[in-house]
Amino acid sequence: MSILVDKNTRLLVQGITGNEGLFHTTQMFAYGTNVVGGVTPGKGGEWVLDGKIPVFDSVKLAVDATEANASIIFVPARFAPDAMFEAADAGIPLIICITEGVAVQDMMRVRSYLDQKKVRLIGPNCPGLLTPGEAKVGIIPGDIAIPGNVGVVSRSGTLTYEVLYALKLVGMGASTCVGIGGDPVNGTNFLDVLEMFEHDPKTEKVVMIGEIGGTDEEKAAEYIASKMTKPVAGFIAGQTAPPGKRMGHAGAIIEGGAGTAADKIKALESAGVKVAKHPEEIPTLLK
Amino acid sequence: MSILVDKNTRLLVQGITGNEGLFHTTQMFAYGTNVVGGVTPGKGGEWVLDGKIPVFDSVKLAVDATEANASIIFVPARFAPDAMFEAADAGIPLIICITEGVAVQDMMRVRSYLDQKKVRLIGPNCPGLLTPGEAKVGIIPGDIAIPGNVGVVSRSGTLTYEVLYALKLVGMGASTCVGIGGDPVNGTNFLDVLEMFEHDPKTEKVVMIGEIGGTDEEKAAEYIASKMTKPVAGFIAGQTAPPGKRMGHAGAIIEGGAGTAADKIKALESAGVKVAKHPEEIPTLLK
Amino acid sequence: MKLHEYQSKLIFSKYGIPIPKGRVAATAQEARHIAEELGGRIVIKSQVLVGGRGKAGGVKVAKDPQEAEQLATQILAMEIKGLPVRKVLVDEAAAIETEIYFAITNDRAAKKPVLMASSAGGVDIEEVAAKTPEQIVKVHIDPLLGLREYQARDVAASIDLPRDYWKEFIKIAAGLWNVYKETDAILAEINPLVITKDKRLVALDGKMMIDDNAMFRHADLAEMRDIDEEAPAETEARKYGLSYIKLDGNIGCMVNGAGLAMTSMDVIKLFGGEPANFLDIGGGAGAEKVAAAMRIILTDPHVKAVLFNIFGGITRCDEVARGILVAMDEVKPKVPMVVRLVGTNAEEGRKLLENANMITAETLADAAKKSVAAAQGK
Amino acid sequence: MKLHEYQSKLIFSKYGIPIPKGRVAATAQEARHIAEELGGRIVIKSQVLVGGRGKAGGVKVAKDPQEAEQLATQILAMEIKGLPVRKVLVDEAAAIETEIYFAITNDRAAKKPVLMASSAGGVDIEEVAAKTPEQIVKVHIDPLLGLREYQARDVAASIDLPRDYWKEFIKIAAGLWNVYKETDAILAEINPLVITKDKRLVALDGKMMIDDNAMFRHADLAEMRDIDEEAPAETEARKYGLSYIKLDGNIGCMVNGAGLAMTSMDVIKLFGGEPANFLDIGGGAGAEKVAAAMRIILTDPHVKAVLFNIFGGITRCDEVARGILVAMDEVKPKVPMVVRLVGTNAEEGRKLLENANMITAETLADAAKKSVAAAQGK
């Protein structure tokens, strides 16, 4: 067991013939992920990875041919919203968008539409998912994590790798690692993933990596305090960051005083989360 | 029993201080309909009908104060879409829009939004609802129908009156009369209402008044043939109408050959519906 | 409201859809000047608001400005399906490789806009629709989200458009969606969208219909209405918010409500008469509107009797009666009048008409029978 | 990207939002000319991309063109929060009756745009937000449907705007929504929106921030960027798609990923050091980008050591190593370098740097400690 992706995931890669798409498809395939096809408009009929993976002109054609049940997106930012709409309209229930730099108003429209369709989105601007030993759906290097009972959820990309790697160095493994991405408007948030981990029999402990900005960590803390039975350790990046460039008065009104690292650490500690001083401390806190 | 509206309906009137709004509010109130309030932006705090009905600035304020559970719209066509959005956002589950001449692209947006919110819309461009003896929610003259066991559903306004009146003249009454309106994009259609009548214990027979254009009558015929146990009589207006102004080739492609009175009559007769030659024949067909 | 081809194409062009070089002309001399400017082969196209212009001889190709002038002279003298040709569009002639059908319109069953395309474009598209409908691709558009790029791409792929044209096709699709949305069109049609021999996509013909109910936000489009193309009675009717269509019979009808108006016509026919018109005075009509309606009906010299069938609801019978009296006083009609008033304020209405020398009727069938008899002079 | 007040107000005006008469000036003489044109009392407003201009003395009222010139001279000589004033906006002075706060921005928690308004507008709105938040009305906007008129009307009612102003307020709200949507703003703020003594609604001040990620569809707005208002290193960084913020410490940092970059700073601080900058090279950076990043870090003379912390994923460590080598060759840095490479192609990267005389580290803590020591010359 694990959450979101496993051996049964039939993965499609949108933007499979691009530089990044192809590089990471190779990596995912080598890891053992069941990559069933790719999409690049105008290149339908071609094959990649030495004829192992077919390329289609559209997600719909790809789904018809492969029965894909998840899609990962590597297309450039300006085309990513359309790629998400396309995947949702083709009936894909789980979309992982790696692309960085998607415009925020585009994301608000995407999120609104995907919510209507009950489609789960991970990202954008995220490293994707890794269920060690079963499926790598994203860009998390496969060799930095081993199978285990720790569920990892993070807003950050490379910082997540630090944590997985630190766990591995002491022989601890992950059930699933979920990189939810750091964009202001994204698909899945901490709370969603914590709920999944709470109900996943394979997950016994949870690591949550937050950062400054927004109030998702505070909401997660409420959930942890009221509903979670599994132990959680965490880290919040940005303790020394200078206050961000301010959005006039509006930012202050919307965000209130919230969103600082100190606030988040306090909220998590009040919820019983052990908060690390630096990420390499986390394995110790989980013991 | 009846469908959609009855003695328990708590009705709001949007556009209550306008000429038509006020005239028909007076009529509805006199009929015994439970009109709990009205909305005219900028006139909140006033009262109409000699202090019997309060006016509010917004639907939300009206709902908070009156617990209205239905709203009827009498505002001019260019403001009607906003009035429907407002009612839906304020949590009104049943909206009746009398207004004629709403732009079709506005209606497509309204319909899409209301469907998301699971709000039932009757109309626009319709005469509304009448449950004789209980509630008149619309502009159907109250004195042309008596309580009874005939469910009436119609796309046309005044033609509906003809049928109700013809029924009354021979002593037959209606359970509920639903004017769904004749616009190309509207809320509730024949099929929805036929289903409600089929499940309404008070309704024993059904009258369906269609007209040329669209394929709603054909879809209703399918439902009648496959699911309906109650007898249905019908009439289709426009048997002598010249072919409408054609919408280029597109109209022909979208509508195919369908939509003529002859097609609709054939479809209904195949479904076992007794189709009248003129509306005053209907009572005889129901006997 | 229908737009002319030249108007539709100007709008297309504003939204980035490529159209042929060309301009509209009202005289043959103008047509010649335009042909001189354009150079090369020229198409002269009659601008009338009906289909089948080509089959009627209203579209011709000229090899030079002189021939263009000759053909324009001929075409400007034509009448197509009863409509005189007052303008011609003078376009450069395209060397056509492929004809594509491409349109966005409303699908009332789906309650959504629908994009339609076919590689079998051109004048025979309706035949294609009837015989091989699978050759026409239809894609519904979410009215809140609009046309997505991937949908346009899927359509390009589905009609087997060569990949080299996809990018341009997607741009044209986005343009056509914007045209449809921002003009409140109920039809925006390019037929044919052609691939030229020199490998360009060009909208060779265009047809647009605008939603009359949305005119309040399109003052610019309202100015494009060509009232020369309408029967004067219809122009007059629109001015008063009446819906009027002239027919071939001799019994004038004035009814409130489109459904009841059609039914009144049906019942007249059922009892052996022929309606002279469809006329819906709409809901809540006042005396002024009723008077205008009566004047319009009586401008038709074939009318031998008039049937007023009013079932009051939002319309009040007393108001209608007042309008009838005003109009009778003004036009002094010579034909018999049959009147039936039922519903809201019917009693008051009947009283007002008591002394007006009209035939009254109780039921619709009765009213129809009496007007048929009256028209036959019985 | 932040816009100046004068730029924001020009955009507002294009969308039908009333603004005061006025123009921007780069010299005191220009300011005088504008004041002469406008006549009457004049406001001279410094145009710098920071808040608190008023409190800093950067906004003054002049009674005539002569005083306008004097005040403009003073203000153009100022520096506000470290930013030199290069332009002033010269506006007619309004006689203010009421100040309203009015803005549309993103609510990241709700994932929707939010409209905010308060009758307690003006410079103290943040205090209002903190102390009496109920005085600020917030309405979420459906991102697919847009702002509905009734919502604007409800806001007008909720802030107790007199009914006489509702119609104009609704127009301004629709304008502000269009500004927000069509410019991909993350903030469109009018503060204050005033009711003048002569009963008009006017946007007296404006602030806009545009989503940098949406610039690809706003070439016109990109031209409005005022690079004079940025540190040159930040301009240079943006050119290469790097995210760089200068700080006060002495340990330069180059990291891939914003979260890890912040964490690297946190850990440097945890072990007693002070970071000199935040620098995220982003995902998938190539050698050229890495070289640019290193040049930018080393332009800061306070930098005494540099920490490279790269955890390869989409970024490949060998590419980063190549970039470091290119940059070292070019800038010949004199400060010690601590490098930590883990993840995708880390082994290859480490090999490339073997002979480059760099301090290597295994863990992040180790890397931080070594760079703190290096910066202290240990």
PDB file of N, CA and C in Angstrom, chain B residues 41-44 57-58 79 82 85-86 89 109 113, chain D residues 142 144-145 147-151 153-154 157 163 166:
ATOM      1  N   PRO B  41     -32.490  46.572  -5.759  1.00  0.00           N
ATOM      2  CA  PRO B  41     -31.301  47.247  -5.247  1.00  0.00           C
ATOM      3  C   PRO B  41     -31.541  48.754  -5.142  1.00  0.00           C
ATOM      4  N   GLY B  42     -31.178  49.310  -4.018  1.00  0.00           N
ATOM      5  CA  GLY B  42     -31.372  50.746  -3.831  1.00  0.00           C
ATOM      6  C   GLY B  42     -32.691  51.085  -3.172  1.00  0.00           C
ATOM      7  N   LYS B  43     -33.564  50.088  -3.031  1.00  0.00           N
ATOM      8  CA  LYS B  43     -34.852  50.361  -2.376  1.00  0.00           C
ATOM      9  C   LYS B  43     -35.047  49.540  -1.107  1.00  0.00           C
ATOM     10  N   GLY B  44     -33.948  48.952  -0.630  1.00  0.00           N
ATOM     11  CA  GLY B  44     -34.025  48.205   0.616  1.00  0.00           C
ATOM     12  C   GLY B  44     -34.601  49.072   1.722  1.00  0.00           C
ATOM     13  N   ASP B  57     -32.238  45.174  -0.374  1.00  0.00           N
ATOM     14  CA  ASP B  57     -31.264  45.609  -1.378  1.00  0.00           C
ATOM     15  C   ASP B  57     -30.636  44.441  -2.136  1.00  0.00           C
ATOM     16  N   SER B  58     -30.644  43.271  -1.520  1.00  0.00           N
ATOM     17  CA  SER B  58     -29.998  42.130  -2.178  1.00  0.00           C
ATOM     18  C   SER B  58     -30.715  40.843  -1.807  1.00  0.00           C
ATOM     19  N   PHE B  79     -30.439  42.578 -17.160  1.00  0.00           N
ATOM     20  CA  PHE B  79     -30.053  42.369 -15.761  1.00  0.00           C
ATOM     21  C   PHE B  79     -30.444  40.993 -15.226  1.00  0.00           C
ATOM     22  N   ASP B  82     -27.608  38.427 -14.137  1.00  0.00           N
ATOM     23  CA  ASP B  82     -27.033  38.756 -12.839  1.00  0.00           C
ATOM     24  C   ASP B  82     -27.998  38.398 -11.705  1.00  0.00           C
ATOM     25  N   PHE B  85     -27.653  34.690 -11.122  1.00  0.00           N
ATOM     26  CA  PHE B  85     -26.423  34.389 -10.383  1.00  0.00           C
ATOM     27  C   PHE B  85     -26.593  34.767  -8.913  1.00  0.00           C
ATOM     28  N   GLU B  86     -27.178  35.930  -8.682  1.00  0.00           N
ATOM     29  CA  GLU B  86     -27.320  36.409  -7.311  1.00  0.00           C
ATOM     30  C   GLU B  86     -28.183  35.457  -6.490  1.00  0.00           C
ATOM     31  N   ASP B  89     -26.249  32.243  -5.796  1.00  0.00           N
ATOM     32  CA  ASP B  89     -25.199  32.439  -4.797  1.00  0.00           C
ATOM     33  C   ASP B  89     -25.770  32.638  -3.398  1.00  0.00           C
ATOM     34  N   ARG B 109     -24.055  30.546 -19.979  1.00  0.00           N
ATOM     35  CA  ARG B 109     -23.209  30.714 -18.790  1.00  0.00           C
ATOM     36  C   ARG B 109     -24.017  30.495 -17.505  1.00  0.00           C
ATOM     37  N   TYR B 113     -23.411  27.502 -14.713  1.00  0.00           N
ATOM     38  CA  TYR B 113     -23.128  27.832 -13.313  1.00  0.00           C
ATOM     39  C   TYR B 113     -24.188  27.243 -12.380  1.00  0.00           C
TER      40      TYR B 113
ATOM     41  N   ASP D 142     -15.637  34.305  -8.554  1.00  0.00           N
ATOM     42  CA  ASP D 142     -15.470  33.047  -9.275  1.00  0.00           C
ATOM     43  C   ASP D 142     -14.518  33.293 -10.446  1.00  0.00           C
ATOM     44  N   LEU D 144     -13.860  31.734 -13.110  1.00  0.00           N
ATOM     45  CA  LEU D 144     -14.363  31.456 -14.450  1.00  0.00           C
ATOM     46  C   LEU D 144     -15.479  32.410 -14.861  1.00  0.00           C
ATOM     47  N   LEU D 145     -16.196  32.898 -13.891  1.00  0.00           N
ATOM     48  CA  LEU D 145     -17.371  33.722 -14.186  1.00  0.00           C
ATOM     49  C   LEU D 145     -17.040  35.202 -14.118  1.00  0.00           C
ATOM     50  N   LEU D 147     -16.338  38.951 -11.876  1.00  0.00           N
ATOM     51  CA  LEU D 147     -17.107  39.744 -10.910  1.00  0.00           C
ATOM     52  C   LEU D 147     -18.511  39.968 -11.444  1.00  0.00           C
ATOM     53  N   ARG D 148     -19.513  39.658 -10.627  1.00  0.00           N
ATOM     54  CA  ARG D 148     -20.885  39.932 -11.033  1.00  0.00           C
ATOM     55  C   ARG D 148     -21.313  41.286 -10.471  1.00  0.00           C
ATOM     56  N   GLU D 149     -22.187  41.924 -11.228  1.00  0.00           N
ATOM     57  CA  GLU D 149     -22.637  43.254 -10.844  1.00  0.00           C
ATOM     58  C   GLU D 149     -23.244  43.252  -9.443  1.00  0.00           C
ATOM     59  N   TYR D 150     -23.999  42.219  -9.130  1.00  0.00           N
ATOM     60  CA  TYR D 150     -24.660  42.218  -7.819  1.00  0.00           C
ATOM     61  C   TYR D 150     -23.634  42.194  -6.691  1.00  0.00           C
ATOM     62  N   GLN D 151     -22.479  41.584  -6.957  1.00  0.00           N
ATOM     63  CA  GLN D 151     -21.457  41.543  -5.917  1.00  0.00           C
ATOM     64  C   GLN D 151     -20.918  42.942  -5.638  1.00  0.00           C
ATOM     65  N   ARG D 153     -22.508  45.659  -6.115  1.00  0.00           N
ATOM     66  CA  ARG D 153     -23.580  46.404  -5.462  1.00  0.00           C
ATOM     67  C   ARG D 153     -23.639  46.047  -3.979  1.00  0.00           C
ATOM     68  N   ASP D 154     -23.486  44.746  -3.685  1.00  0.00           N
ATOM     69  CA  ASP D 154     -23.499  44.322  -2.285  1.00  0.00           C
ATOM     70  C   ASP D 154     -22.359  44.969  -1.510  1.00  0.00           C
ATOM     71  N   ALA D 157     -23.209  48.516  -0.755  1.00  0.00           N
ATOM     72  CA  ALA D 157     -24.150  48.579   0.376  1.00  0.00           C
ATOM     73  C   ALA D 157     -23.427  48.283   1.691  1.00  0.00           C
ATOM     74  N   ARG D 163     -26.429  55.714  -1.685  1.00  0.00           N
ATOM     75  CA  ARG D 163     -26.988  55.081  -2.884  1.00  0.00           C
ATOM     76  C   ARG D 163     -26.728  55.850  -4.165  1.00  0.00           C
ATOM     77  N   TRP D 166     -23.822  54.377  -6.053  1.00  0.00           N
ATOM     78  CA  TRP D 166     -23.761  52.945  -6.366  1.00  0.00           C
ATOM     79  C   TRP D 166     -23.449  52.681  -7.831  1.00  0.00           C
TER      80      TRP D 166
END
